[in-house]
mmCIF file of C-alpha atoms in Angstrom:
data_model
loop_
_atom_site.group_PDB
_atom_site.id
_atom_site.type_symbol
_atom_site.label_atom_id
_atom_site.label_comp_id
_atom_site.label_asym_id
_atom_site.label_seq_id
_atom_site.Cartn_x
_atom_site.Cartn_y
_atom_site.Cartn_z
ATOM 1 C CA UNK A 1 10.816 -11.983 -17.686
ATOM 2 C CA UNK A 2 8.669 -13.193 -19.966
ATOM 3 C CA UNK A 3 6.123 -10.578 -21.097
ATOM 4 C CA UNK A 4 2.590 -10.612 -22.123
ATOM 5 C CA UNK A 5 1.822 -12.656 -25.654
ATOM 6 C CA UNK A 6 1.950 -10.642 -29.276
ATOM 7 C CA UNK A 7 3.103 -11.934 -33.035
ATOM 8 C CA UNK A 8 6.645 -12.612 -34.005
ATOM 9 C CA UNK A 9 6.083 -10.420 -37.582
ATOM 10 C CA UNK A 10 9.127 -12.460 -39.825
ATOM 11 C CA UNK A 11 9.923 -11.224 -43.467
ATOM 12 C CA UNK A 12 11.956 -14.326 -45.124
ATOM 13 C CA UNK A 13 10.533 -16.596 -47.595
ATOM 14 C CA UNK A 14 8.602 -19.947 -45.629
ATOM 15 C CA UNK A 15 7.850 -23.121 -46.736
ATOM 16 C CA UNK A 16 5.845 -25.844 -45.543
ATOM 17 C CA UNK A 17 9.631 -27.641 -45.232
ATOM 18 C CA UNK A 18 11.119 -24.657 -43.615
ATOM 19 C CA UNK A 19 7.705 -24.462 -40.791
ATOM 20 C CA UNK A 20 9.452 -28.372 -40.326
ATOM 21 C CA UNK A 21 13.298 -27.643 -40.609
ATOM 22 C CA UNK A 22 13.337 -25.277 -38.604
ATOM 23 C CA UNK A 23 10.943 -24.150 -36.464
ATOM 24 C CA UNK A 24 8.965 -27.767 -35.319
ATOM 25 C CA UNK A 25 12.535 -29.557 -35.408
ATOM 26 C CA UNK A 26 14.148 -26.253 -32.283
ATOM 27 C CA UNK A 27 10.845 -26.918 -30.414
ATOM 28 C CA UNK A 28 10.148 -31.498 -31.237
ATOM 29 C CA UNK A 29 14.241 -31.848 -29.848
ATOM 30 C CA UNK A 30 14.540 -29.714 -26.808
ATOM 31 C CA UNK A 31 11.621 -29.852 -25.917
ATOM 32 C CA UNK A 32 9.318 -32.691 -27.414
ATOM 33 C CA UNK A 33 6.198 -31.480 -29.335
ATOM 34 C CA UNK A 34 4.054 -32.210 -32.233
ATOM 35 C CA UNK A 35 2.861 -29.334 -34.910
ATOM 36 C CA UNK A 36 -0.854 -31.024 -36.739
ATOM 37 C CA UNK A 37 -3.580 -28.550 -37.798
ATOM 38 C CA UNK A 38 -4.692 -25.711 -36.993
ATOM 39 C CA UNK A 39 -8.096 -25.782 -34.896
ATOM 40 C CA UNK A 40 -9.876 -23.393 -36.748
ATOM 41 C CA UNK A 41 -9.585 -22.838 -40.337
ATOM 42 C CA UNK A 42 -6.258 -20.721 -41.154
ATOM 43 C CA UNK A 43 -6.506 -16.969 -42.220
ATOM 44 C CA UNK A 44 -7.311 -16.821 -45.580
ATOM 45 C CA UNK A 45 -3.945 -16.344 -47.878
ATOM 46 C CA UNK A 46 -1.690 -18.018 -44.933
ATOM 47 C CA UNK A 47 -0.634 -21.529 -44.889
ATOM 48 C CA UNK A 48 -1.260 -21.523 -41.343
ATOM 49 C CA UNK A 49 0.749 -24.305 -37.805
ATOM 50 C CA UNK A 50 -0.064 -25.444 -34.765
ATOM 51 C CA UNK A 51 2.832 -26.359 -32.177
ATOM 52 C CA UNK A 52 2.050 -28.137 -29.305
ATOM 53 C CA UNK A 53 4.818 -28.925 -26.279
ATOM 54 C CA UNK A 54 5.277 -31.845 -23.688
ATOM 55 C CA UNK A 55 5.192 -29.447 -21.013
ATOM 56 C CA UNK A 56 1.770 -27.671 -22.240
ATOM 57 C CA UNK A 57 3.247 -24.497 -24.276
ATOM 58 C CA UNK A 58 1.574 -23.934 -27.456
ATOM 59 C CA UNK A 59 2.360 -21.478 -30.528
ATOM 60 C CA UNK A 60 0.948 -20.377 -34.146
ATOM 61 C CA UNK A 61 3.175 -20.420 -36.383
ATOM 62 C CA UNK A 62 0.774 -18.654 -40.135
ATOM 63 C CA UNK A 63 3.417 -17.283 -42.763
ATOM 64 C CA UNK A 64 2.567 -16.374 -46.259
ATOM 65 C CA UNK A 65 4.689 -15.584 -49.063
ATOM 66 C CA UNK A 66 4.733 -11.916 -47.536
ATOM 67 C CA UNK A 67 6.303 -13.427 -44.891
ATOM 68 C CA UNK A 68 5.061 -14.999 -41.572
ATOM 69 C CA UNK A 69 3.992 -14.503 -37.741
ATOM 70 C CA UNK A 70 4.379 -16.588 -34.978
ATOM 71 C CA UNK A 71 2.884 -16.285 -31.520
ATOM 72 C CA UNK A 72 3.096 -18.514 -28.234
ATOM 73 C CA UNK A 73 3.267 -18.809 -24.817
ATOM 74 C CA UNK A 74 6.723 -21.053 -25.680
ATOM 75 C CA UNK A 75 10.623 -20.797 -25.662
ATOM 76 C CA UNK A 76 11.603 -18.553 -29.933
ATOM 77 C CA UNK A 77 13.151 -20.625 -32.071
ATOM 78 C CA UNK A 78 16.403 -20.007 -33.117
ATOM 79 C CA UNK A 79 15.273 -18.495 -36.686
ATOM 80 C CA UNK A 80 12.641 -16.057 -35.592
ATOM 81 C CA UNK A 81 15.459 -14.282 -32.501
ATOM 82 C CA UNK A 82 15.850 -11.086 -34.016
ATOM 83 C CA UNK A 83 12.378 -10.644 -35.622
ATOM 84 C CA UNK A 84 9.892 -7.948 -34.012
ATOM 85 C CA UNK A 85 7.301 -7.579 -32.545
ATOM 86 C CA UNK A 86 3.643 -6.697 -32.327
ATOM 87 C CA UNK A 87 0.426 -6.493 -30.904
ATOM 88 C CA UNK A 88 -3.240 -8.498 -31.350
ATOM 89 C CA UNK A 89 -4.001 -4.948 -32.951
ATOM 90 C CA UNK A 90 -0.925 -3.921 -34.303
ATOM 91 C CA UNK A 91 -1.206 -7.448 -36.941
ATOM 92 C CA UNK A 92 -3.239 -8.061 -40.148
ATOM 93 C CA UNK A 93 -6.501 -8.499 -38.773
ATOM 94 C CA UNK A 94 -7.229 -12.227 -39.999
ATOM 95 C CA UNK A 95 -4.540 -12.812 -38.578
ATOM 96 C CA UNK A 96 -5.690 -11.301 -34.441
ATOM 97 C CA UNK A 97 -8.539 -12.770 -35.074
ATOM 98 C CA UNK A 98 -7.441 -16.510 -36.262
ATOM 99 C CA UNK A 99 -5.169 -16.377 -33.381
ATOM 100 C CA UNK A 100 -8.229 -15.053 -31.138
ATOM 101 C CA UNK A 101 -10.089 -17.864 -31.767
ATOM 102 C CA UNK A 102 -7.100 -20.694 -31.424
ATOM 103 C CA UNK A 103 -6.221 -19.726 -28.224
ATOM 104 C CA UNK A 104 -9.119 -18.875 -26.294
ATOM 105 C CA UNK A 105 -9.526 -22.474 -27.485
ATOM 106 C CA UNK A 106 -6.676 -23.583 -25.186
ATOM 107 C CA UNK A 107 -7.361 -21.445 -22.390
ATOM 108 C CA UNK A 108 -10.991 -22.587 -22.989
ATOM 109 C CA UNK A 109 -9.028 -26.445 -22.550
ATOM 110 C CA UNK A 110 -6.963 -26.059 -20.061
ATOM 111 C CA UNK A 111 -9.478 -23.410 -17.518
ATOM 112 C CA UNK A 112 -13.034 -24.560 -18.129
ATOM 113 C CA UNK A 113 -14.452 -22.279 -16.195
ATOM 114 C CA UNK A 114 -12.396 -19.182 -17.238
ATOM 115 C CA UNK A 115 -15.614 -19.945 -20.397
ATOM 116 C CA UNK A 116 -18.730 -18.636 -18.262
ATOM 117 C CA UNK A 117 -16.115 -14.802 -18.724
ATOM 118 C CA UNK A 118 -15.933 -14.802 -22.537
ATOM 119 C CA UNK A 119 -15.347 -11.524 -22.118
ATOM 120 C CA UNK A 120 -12.160 -10.912 -19.376
ATOM 121 C CA UNK A 121 -10.452 -13.842 -21.420
ATOM 122 C CA UNK A 122 -10.585 -12.353 -24.333
ATOM 123 C CA UNK A 123 -9.494 -9.010 -23.260
ATOM 124 C CA UNK A 124 -6.878 -10.579 -19.956
ATOM 125 C CA UNK A 125 -5.706 -13.678 -22.283
ATOM 126 C CA UNK A 126 -2.033 -11.981 -23.503
ATOM 127 C CA UNK A 127 -1.624 -12.691 -19.857
ATOM 128 C CA UNK A 128 -4.209 -15.675 -19.172
ATOM 129 C CA UNK A 129 -1.945 -17.701 -22.311
ATOM 130 C CA UNK A 130 1.845 -15.962 -20.830
ATOM 131 C CA UNK A 131 4.591 -17.863 -21.015
ATOM 132 C CA UNK A 132 5.277 -16.628 -17.012
ATOM 133 C CA UNK A 133 2.088 -15.742 -15.886
ATOM 134 C CA UNK A 134 -0.696 -18.011 -16.558
ATOM 135 C CA UNK A 135 -0.956 -19.942 -13.916
ATOM 136 C CA UNK A 136 -1.037 -16.279 -11.637
ATOM 137 C CA UNK A 137 -3.194 -14.400 -13.308
ATOM 138 C CA UNK A 138 -6.360 -17.328 -13.502
ATOM 139 C CA UNK A 139 -5.467 -18.012 -10.078
ATOM 140 C CA UNK A 140 -6.011 -14.136 -9.364
ATOM 141 C CA UNK A 141 -9.107 -14.925 -10.356
ATOM 142 C CA UNK A 142 -10.431 -18.359 -10.047
ATOM 143 C CA UNK A 143 -9.585 -18.319 -6.326
ATOM 144 C CA UNK A 144 -9.049 -14.100 -5.356
ATOM 145 C CA UNK A 145 -12.463 -12.135 -7.151
ATOM 146 C CA UNK A 146 -10.607 -10.484 -8.794
ATOM 147 C CA UNK A 147 -9.089 -8.786 -6.553
ATOM 148 C CA UNK A 148 -12.307 -7.906 -4.266
ATOM 149 C CA UNK A 149 -11.280 -10.028 -0.422
ATOM 150 C CA UNK A 150 -15.077 -10.289 0.604
ATOM 151 C CA UNK A 151 -16.863 -11.003 -3.404
ATOM 152 C CA UNK A 152 -17.294 -14.195 -4.603
ATOM 153 C CA UNK A 153 -15.981 -15.024 -7.706
ATOM 154 C CA UNK A 154 -18.965 -14.567 -9.859
ATOM 155 C CA UNK A 155 -19.563 -11.810 -8.170
ATOM 156 C CA UNK A 156 -15.680 -9.913 -8.865
ATOM 157 C CA UNK A 157 -16.155 -11.390 -12.764
ATOM 158 C CA UNK A 158 -18.664 -10.202 -13.385
ATOM 159 C CA UNK A 159 -18.345 -7.198 -12.056
ATOM 160 C CA UNK A 160 -15.369 -7.132 -14.654
ATOM 161 C CA UNK A 161 -17.156 -8.724 -17.639
ATOM 162 C CA UNK A 162 -20.361 -6.509 -17.831
ATOM 163 C CA UNK A 163 -17.181 -3.649 -17.781
ATOM 164 C CA UNK A 164 -15.420 -5.241 -20.331
ATOM 165 C CA UNK A 165 -17.961 -5.811 -22.330
ATOM 166 C CA UNK A 166 -18.402 -2.362 -23.211
ATOM 167 C CA UNK A 167 -15.811 -1.940 -25.116
ATOM 168 C CA UNK A 168 -14.196 0.950 -23.047
ATOM 169 C CA UNK A 169 -10.227 0.898 -24.555
ATOM 170 C CA UNK A 170 -9.119 0.945 -28.141
ATOM 171 C CA UNK A 171 -7.190 -1.870 -27.756
ATOM 172 C CA UNK A 172 -6.619 -4.344 -24.982
ATOM 173 C CA UNK A 173 -2.633 -4.953 -24.274
ATOM 174 C CA UNK A 174 -1.808 -1.448 -22.803
ATOM 175 C CA UNK A 175 -4.206 -1.854 -19.688
ATOM 176 C CA UNK A 176 -4.406 -6.278 -20.080
ATOM 177 C CA UNK A 177 0.037 -6.127 -20.091
ATOM 178 C CA UNK A 178 -0.122 -4.423 -16.286
ATOM 179 C CA UNK A 179 -1.987 -8.296 -15.221
ATOM 180 C CA UNK A 180 1.377 -8.460 -15.289
ATOM 181 C CA UNK A 181 3.706 -11.712 -15.632
ATOM 182 C CA UNK A 182 4.721 -13.055 -12.888
ATOM 183 C CA UNK A 183 5.920 -16.873 -11.653
ATOM 184 C CA UNK A 184 3.793 -16.168 -7.674
ATOM 185 C CA UNK A 185 1.265 -14.378 -7.416
ATOM 186 C CA UNK A 186 1.285 -10.695 -5.879
ATOM 187 C CA UNK A 187 -1.738 -10.467 -5.275
ATOM 188 C CA UNK A 188 -1.638 -6.491 -3.503
ATOM 189 C CA UNK A 189 0.158 -5.351 -7.006
ATOM 190 C CA UNK A 190 -2.658 -6.540 -9.137
ATOM 191 C CA UNK A 191 -5.372 -6.037 -6.859
ATOM 192 C CA UNK A 192 -3.522 -2.396 -7.402
ATOM 193 C CA UNK A 193 -3.870 -3.117 -11.155
ATOM 194 C CA UNK A 194 -7.592 -4.029 -11.296
ATOM 195 C CA UNK A 195 -8.302 -0.595 -9.436
ATOM 196 C CA UNK A 196 -7.839 1.186 -12.478
ATOM 197 C CA UNK A 197 -10.533 -0.893 -14.008
ATOM 198 C CA UNK A 198 -13.040 -0.335 -10.690
ATOM 199 C CA UNK A 199 -12.235 3.413 -11.104
ATOM 200 C CA UNK A 200 -12.168 3.705 -15.610
ATOM 201 C CA UNK A 201 -16.079 2.148 -14.721
ATOM 202 C CA UNK A 202 -17.013 4.420 -12.471
ATOM 203 C CA UNK A 203 -16.581 7.237 -15.234
ATOM 204 C CA UNK A 204 -17.606 5.122 -18.406
ATOM 205 C CA UNK A 205 -20.501 4.687 -16.055
ATOM 206 C CA UNK A 206 -21.056 8.357 -16.243
ATOM 207 C CA UNK A 207 -20.968 8.769 -18.798
ATOM 208 C CA UNK A 208 -16.834 9.421 -19.809
ATOM 209 C CA UNK A 209 -14.324 8.193 -22.598
ATOM 210 C CA UNK A 210 -11.191 7.168 -20.366
ATOM 211 C CA UNK A 211 -8.226 6.872 -21.968
ATOM 212 C CA UNK A 212 -5.664 4.922 -20.577
ATOM 213 C CA UNK A 213 -1.468 5.999 -19.478
ATOM 214 C CA UNK A 214 -1.610 9.840 -19.974
ATOM 215 C CA UNK A 215 1.648 11.003 -21.103
ATOM 216 C CA UNK A 216 2.720 13.987 -19.543
ATOM 217 C CA UNK A 217 5.027 17.380 -19.535
ATOM 218 C CA UNK A 218 6.673 15.979 -16.451
ATOM 219 C CA UNK A 219 7.706 12.581 -17.932
ATOM 220 C CA UNK A 220 5.709 10.622 -15.587
ATOM 221 C CA UNK A 221 1.754 8.958 -16.844
ATOM 222 C CA UNK A 222 -1.867 10.232 -15.513
ATOM 223 C CA UNK A 223 -3.797 6.375 -15.395
ATOM 224 C CA UNK A 224 -6.499 8.337 -17.567
ATOM 225 C CA UNK A 225 -7.670 11.216 -19.821
ATOM 226 C CA UNK A 226 -11.250 11.145 -18.169
ATOM 227 C CA UNK A 227 -13.185 13.394 -21.488
ATOM 228 C CA UNK A 228 -17.331 14.250 -21.307
ATOM 229 C CA UNK A 229 -17.977 17.014 -23.677
ATOM 230 C CA UNK A 230 -15.228 18.217 -25.584
ATOM 231 C CA UNK A 231 -14.046 18.887 -21.571
ATOM 232 C CA UNK A 232 -11.266 16.354 -20.257
ATOM 233 C CA UNK A 233 -9.480 14.994 -15.964
ATOM 234 C CA UNK A 234 -6.499 13.534 -15.686
ATOM 235 C CA UNK A 235 -7.549 10.689 -13.611
ATOM 236 C CA UNK A 236 -5.005 9.233 -11.317
ATOM 237 C CA UNK A 237 -5.152 5.478 -8.853
ATOM 238 C CA UNK A 238 -4.370 4.736 -6.197
ATOM 239 C CA UNK A 239 -5.230 1.159 -3.383
ATOM 240 C CA UNK A 240 -4.596 1.629 -0.407
ATOM 241 C CA UNK A 241 -3.673 -2.144 1.957
ATOM 242 C CA UNK A 242 -6.512 -3.498 4.649
ATOM 243 C CA UNK A 243 -5.578 -1.215 8.064
ATOM 244 C CA UNK A 244 -5.647 -5.357 9.158
ATOM 245 C CA UNK A 245 -2.527 -6.387 6.332
ATOM 246 C CA UNK A 246 -0.639 -3.713 7.418
ATOM 247 C CA UNK A 247 1.938 -3.428 10.571
ATOM 248 C CA UNK A 248 0.277 0.148 11.579
ATOM 249 C CA UNK A 249 -3.875 -1.026 12.021
ATOM 250 C CA UNK A 250 -5.504 1.751 10.897
ATOM 251 C CA UNK A 251 -7.509 2.690 8.146
ATOM 252 C CA UNK A 252 -6.848 6.611 8.461
ATOM 253 C CA UNK A 253 -3.398 6.098 9.002
ATOM 254 C CA UNK A 254 -3.902 2.957 5.507
ATOM 255 C CA UNK A 255 -5.114 5.785 3.076
ATOM 256 C CA UNK A 256 -2.836 8.622 3.755
ATOM 257 C CA UNK A 257 0.900 6.184 3.891
ATOM 258 C CA UNK A 258 -0.745 4.978 0.240
ATOM 259 C CA UNK A 259 -1.125 8.663 -1.176
ATOM 260 C CA UNK A 260 2.245 9.490 0.380
ATOM 261 C CA UNK A 261 3.594 7.663 -2.645
ATOM 262 C CA UNK A 262 1.988 8.875 -4.948
ATOM 263 C CA UNK A 263 1.567 13.322 -3.984
ATOM 264 C CA UNK A 264 5.807 12.647 -3.036
ATOM 265 C CA UNK A 265 6.249 10.885 -7.001
ATOM 266 C CA UNK A 266 4.384 12.225 -9.590
ATOM 267 C CA UNK A 267 1.738 13.853 -9.032
ATOM 268 C CA UNK A 268 3.715 16.547 -6.874
ATOM 269 C CA UNK A 269 5.794 16.658 -9.973
ATOM 270 C CA UNK A 270 3.017 17.344 -12.374
ATOM 271 C CA UNK A 271 1.895 20.239 -9.908
ATOM 272 C CA UNK A 272 -2.054 20.012 -10.265
ATOM 273 C CA UNK A 273 -4.840 18.888 -12.059
ATOM 274 C CA UNK A 274 -5.730 15.653 -11.185
ATOM 275 C CA UNK A 275 -8.543 14.242 -9.110
ATOM 276 C CA UNK A 276 -6.679 11.055 -6.757
ATOM 277 C CA UNK A 277 -9.414 7.843 -6.453
ATOM 278 C CA UNK A 278 -8.323 6.208 -3.551
ATOM 279 C CA UNK A 279 -9.626 2.861 -3.765
ATOM 280 C CA UNK A 280 -10.998 1.018 -0.859
ATOM 281 C CA UNK A 281 -12.169 -1.953 -1.601
ATOM 282 C CA UNK A 282 -10.119 -4.634 0.785
ATOM 283 C CA UNK A 283 -11.233 -2.854 3.537
ATOM 284 C CA UNK A 284 -13.737 -4.823 5.449
ATOM 285 C CA UNK A 285 -17.907 -3.324 6.877
ATOM 286 C CA UNK A 286 -15.426 -1.938 10.526
ATOM 287 C CA UNK A 287 -12.769 -0.042 8.709
ATOM 288 C CA UNK A 288 -14.677 1.509 5.728
ATOM 289 C CA UNK A 289 -17.459 2.525 8.168
ATOM 290 C CA UNK A 290 -14.295 4.520 10.943
ATOM 291 C CA UNK A 291 -13.288 5.990 7.602
ATOM 292 C CA UNK A 292 -16.959 7.381 6.484
ATOM 293 C CA UNK A 293 -17.608 8.197 9.906
ATOM 294 C CA UNK A 294 -14.690 10.100 10.005
ATOM 295 C CA UNK A 295 -13.746 10.834 6.187
ATOM 296 C CA UNK A 296 -10.290 12.411 6.704
ATOM 297 C CA UNK A 297 -8.246 14.343 4.429
ATOM 298 C CA UNK A 298 -6.092 12.164 2.492
ATOM 299 C CA UNK A 299 -3.396 14.491 1.840
ATOM 300 C CA UNK A 300 -4.522 15.807 -1.846
ATOM 301 C CA UNK A 301 -6.996 17.141 -2.887
ATOM 302 C CA UNK A 302 -9.324 17.368 -4.993
ATOM 303 C CA UNK A 303 -9.779 12.891 -3.751
ATOM 304 C CA UNK A 304 -12.505 10.466 -4.299
ATOM 305 C CA UNK A 305 -12.741 7.787 -1.112
ATOM 306 C CA UNK A 306 -13.984 5.105 -2.241
ATOM 307 C CA UNK A 307 -15.529 1.149 -1.849
ATOM 308 C CA UNK A 308 -17.310 -1.273 -4.435
ATOM 309 C CA UNK A 309 -18.950 -4.598 -2.857
ATOM 310 C CA UNK A 310 -19.947 -6.036 -6.247
ATOM 311 C CA UNK A 311 -24.278 -7.281 -6.807
ATOM 312 C CA UNK A 312 -24.632 -4.484 -3.662
ATOM 313 C CA UNK A 313 -22.993 -0.997 -2.532
ATOM 314 C CA UNK A 314 -20.257 1.736 -3.904
ATOM 315 C CA UNK A 315 -19.954 4.605 -1.019
ATOM 316 C CA UNK A 316 -17.269 7.741 -1.261
ATOM 317 C CA UNK A 317 -17.234 11.585 0.311
ATOM 318 C CA UNK A 318 -14.660 13.731 -1.545
ATOM 319 C CA UNK A 319 -12.024 15.563 -0.501
ATOM 320 C CA UNK A 320 -11.983 19.345 -2.283
ATOM 321 C CA UNK A 321 -14.006 20.279 -5.527
ATOM 322 C CA UNK A 322 -14.259 17.072 -7.720
ATOM 323 C CA UNK A 323 -14.075 18.270 -11.157
ATOM 324 C CA UNK A 324 -15.368 14.982 -12.544
ATOM 325 C CA UNK A 325 -18.982 13.284 -11.972
ATOM 326 C CA UNK A 326 -19.560 10.294 -10.469
ATOM 327 C CA UNK A 327 -22.423 7.728 -11.615
ATOM 328 C CA UNK A 328 -25.823 7.630 -9.839
ATOM 329 C CA UNK A 329 -25.482 4.600 -8.289
ATOM 330 C CA UNK A 330 -22.970 5.596 -6.224
ATOM 331 C CA UNK A 331 -23.360 6.810 -2.396
ATOM 332 C CA UNK A 332 -22.022 9.749 -1.785
ATOM 333 C CA UNK A 333 -21.133 11.325 1.727
#
């Protein structure tokens, strides 16, 4: 399966003639292609070309005397097969900024509605324009409001647009890549991924800095470390399916069974010290209301059980001594 967009770095010598013979000719022979100047000014000190394939794929190549950088959602020409891959943050800034402009313009030409959400477009660009995942990730945001079942597209996407505009993460690749590049839509998995962004927003709104994917001594990775005033707390996130989507349609059973997969895995191995956030944003009003009335234990402490309704309310209840604060706007029962 193809991965999110990354650059390939070639240290070989490139000329306009070699670009035509080794890159364009190979693409044209296999897919049908055109080669042209880029839409935007090429990076300072580089020559650049833009490749458009008959099947809708796109690729960019920029080179100078020190080598070349390739990025695209198409097949890789043989001349670049043995090259190393790098994220946008790992290549020279002029290359990364130029590619961002080129690829964002392409994305908004293919999906004009995404232009209303420029930060989402930029942050998730590596998957929204990936080879295998570009159709499913766009469908997820367009048709499923980023995982909020009862929200309009604008309500759901504005929630994440506002958060990502605060630049909460040092770099985008780790978090953007979690959305995946599968050819088939997996609504449950993708919604669970966006729960991590939801929890990150709650932590940031409460004044914490968040760092994703914290490796611990057990060999596992915990979703976040939340830091404030020199103190850090580990946070793990899980998202139960709505009871109506499970064979046993009980809200309590839904959260307990979902949490059990965490407590018998990485949280059990870690041996404590992790706050679990249980995102019930998929639950309807009746299911969530029953949880608030009963406030059942979930099989792990400390825990925050919550539900977000974009543009409306965020409600929660807690179990155990939760060491992290929640934003003032959260209605904690």
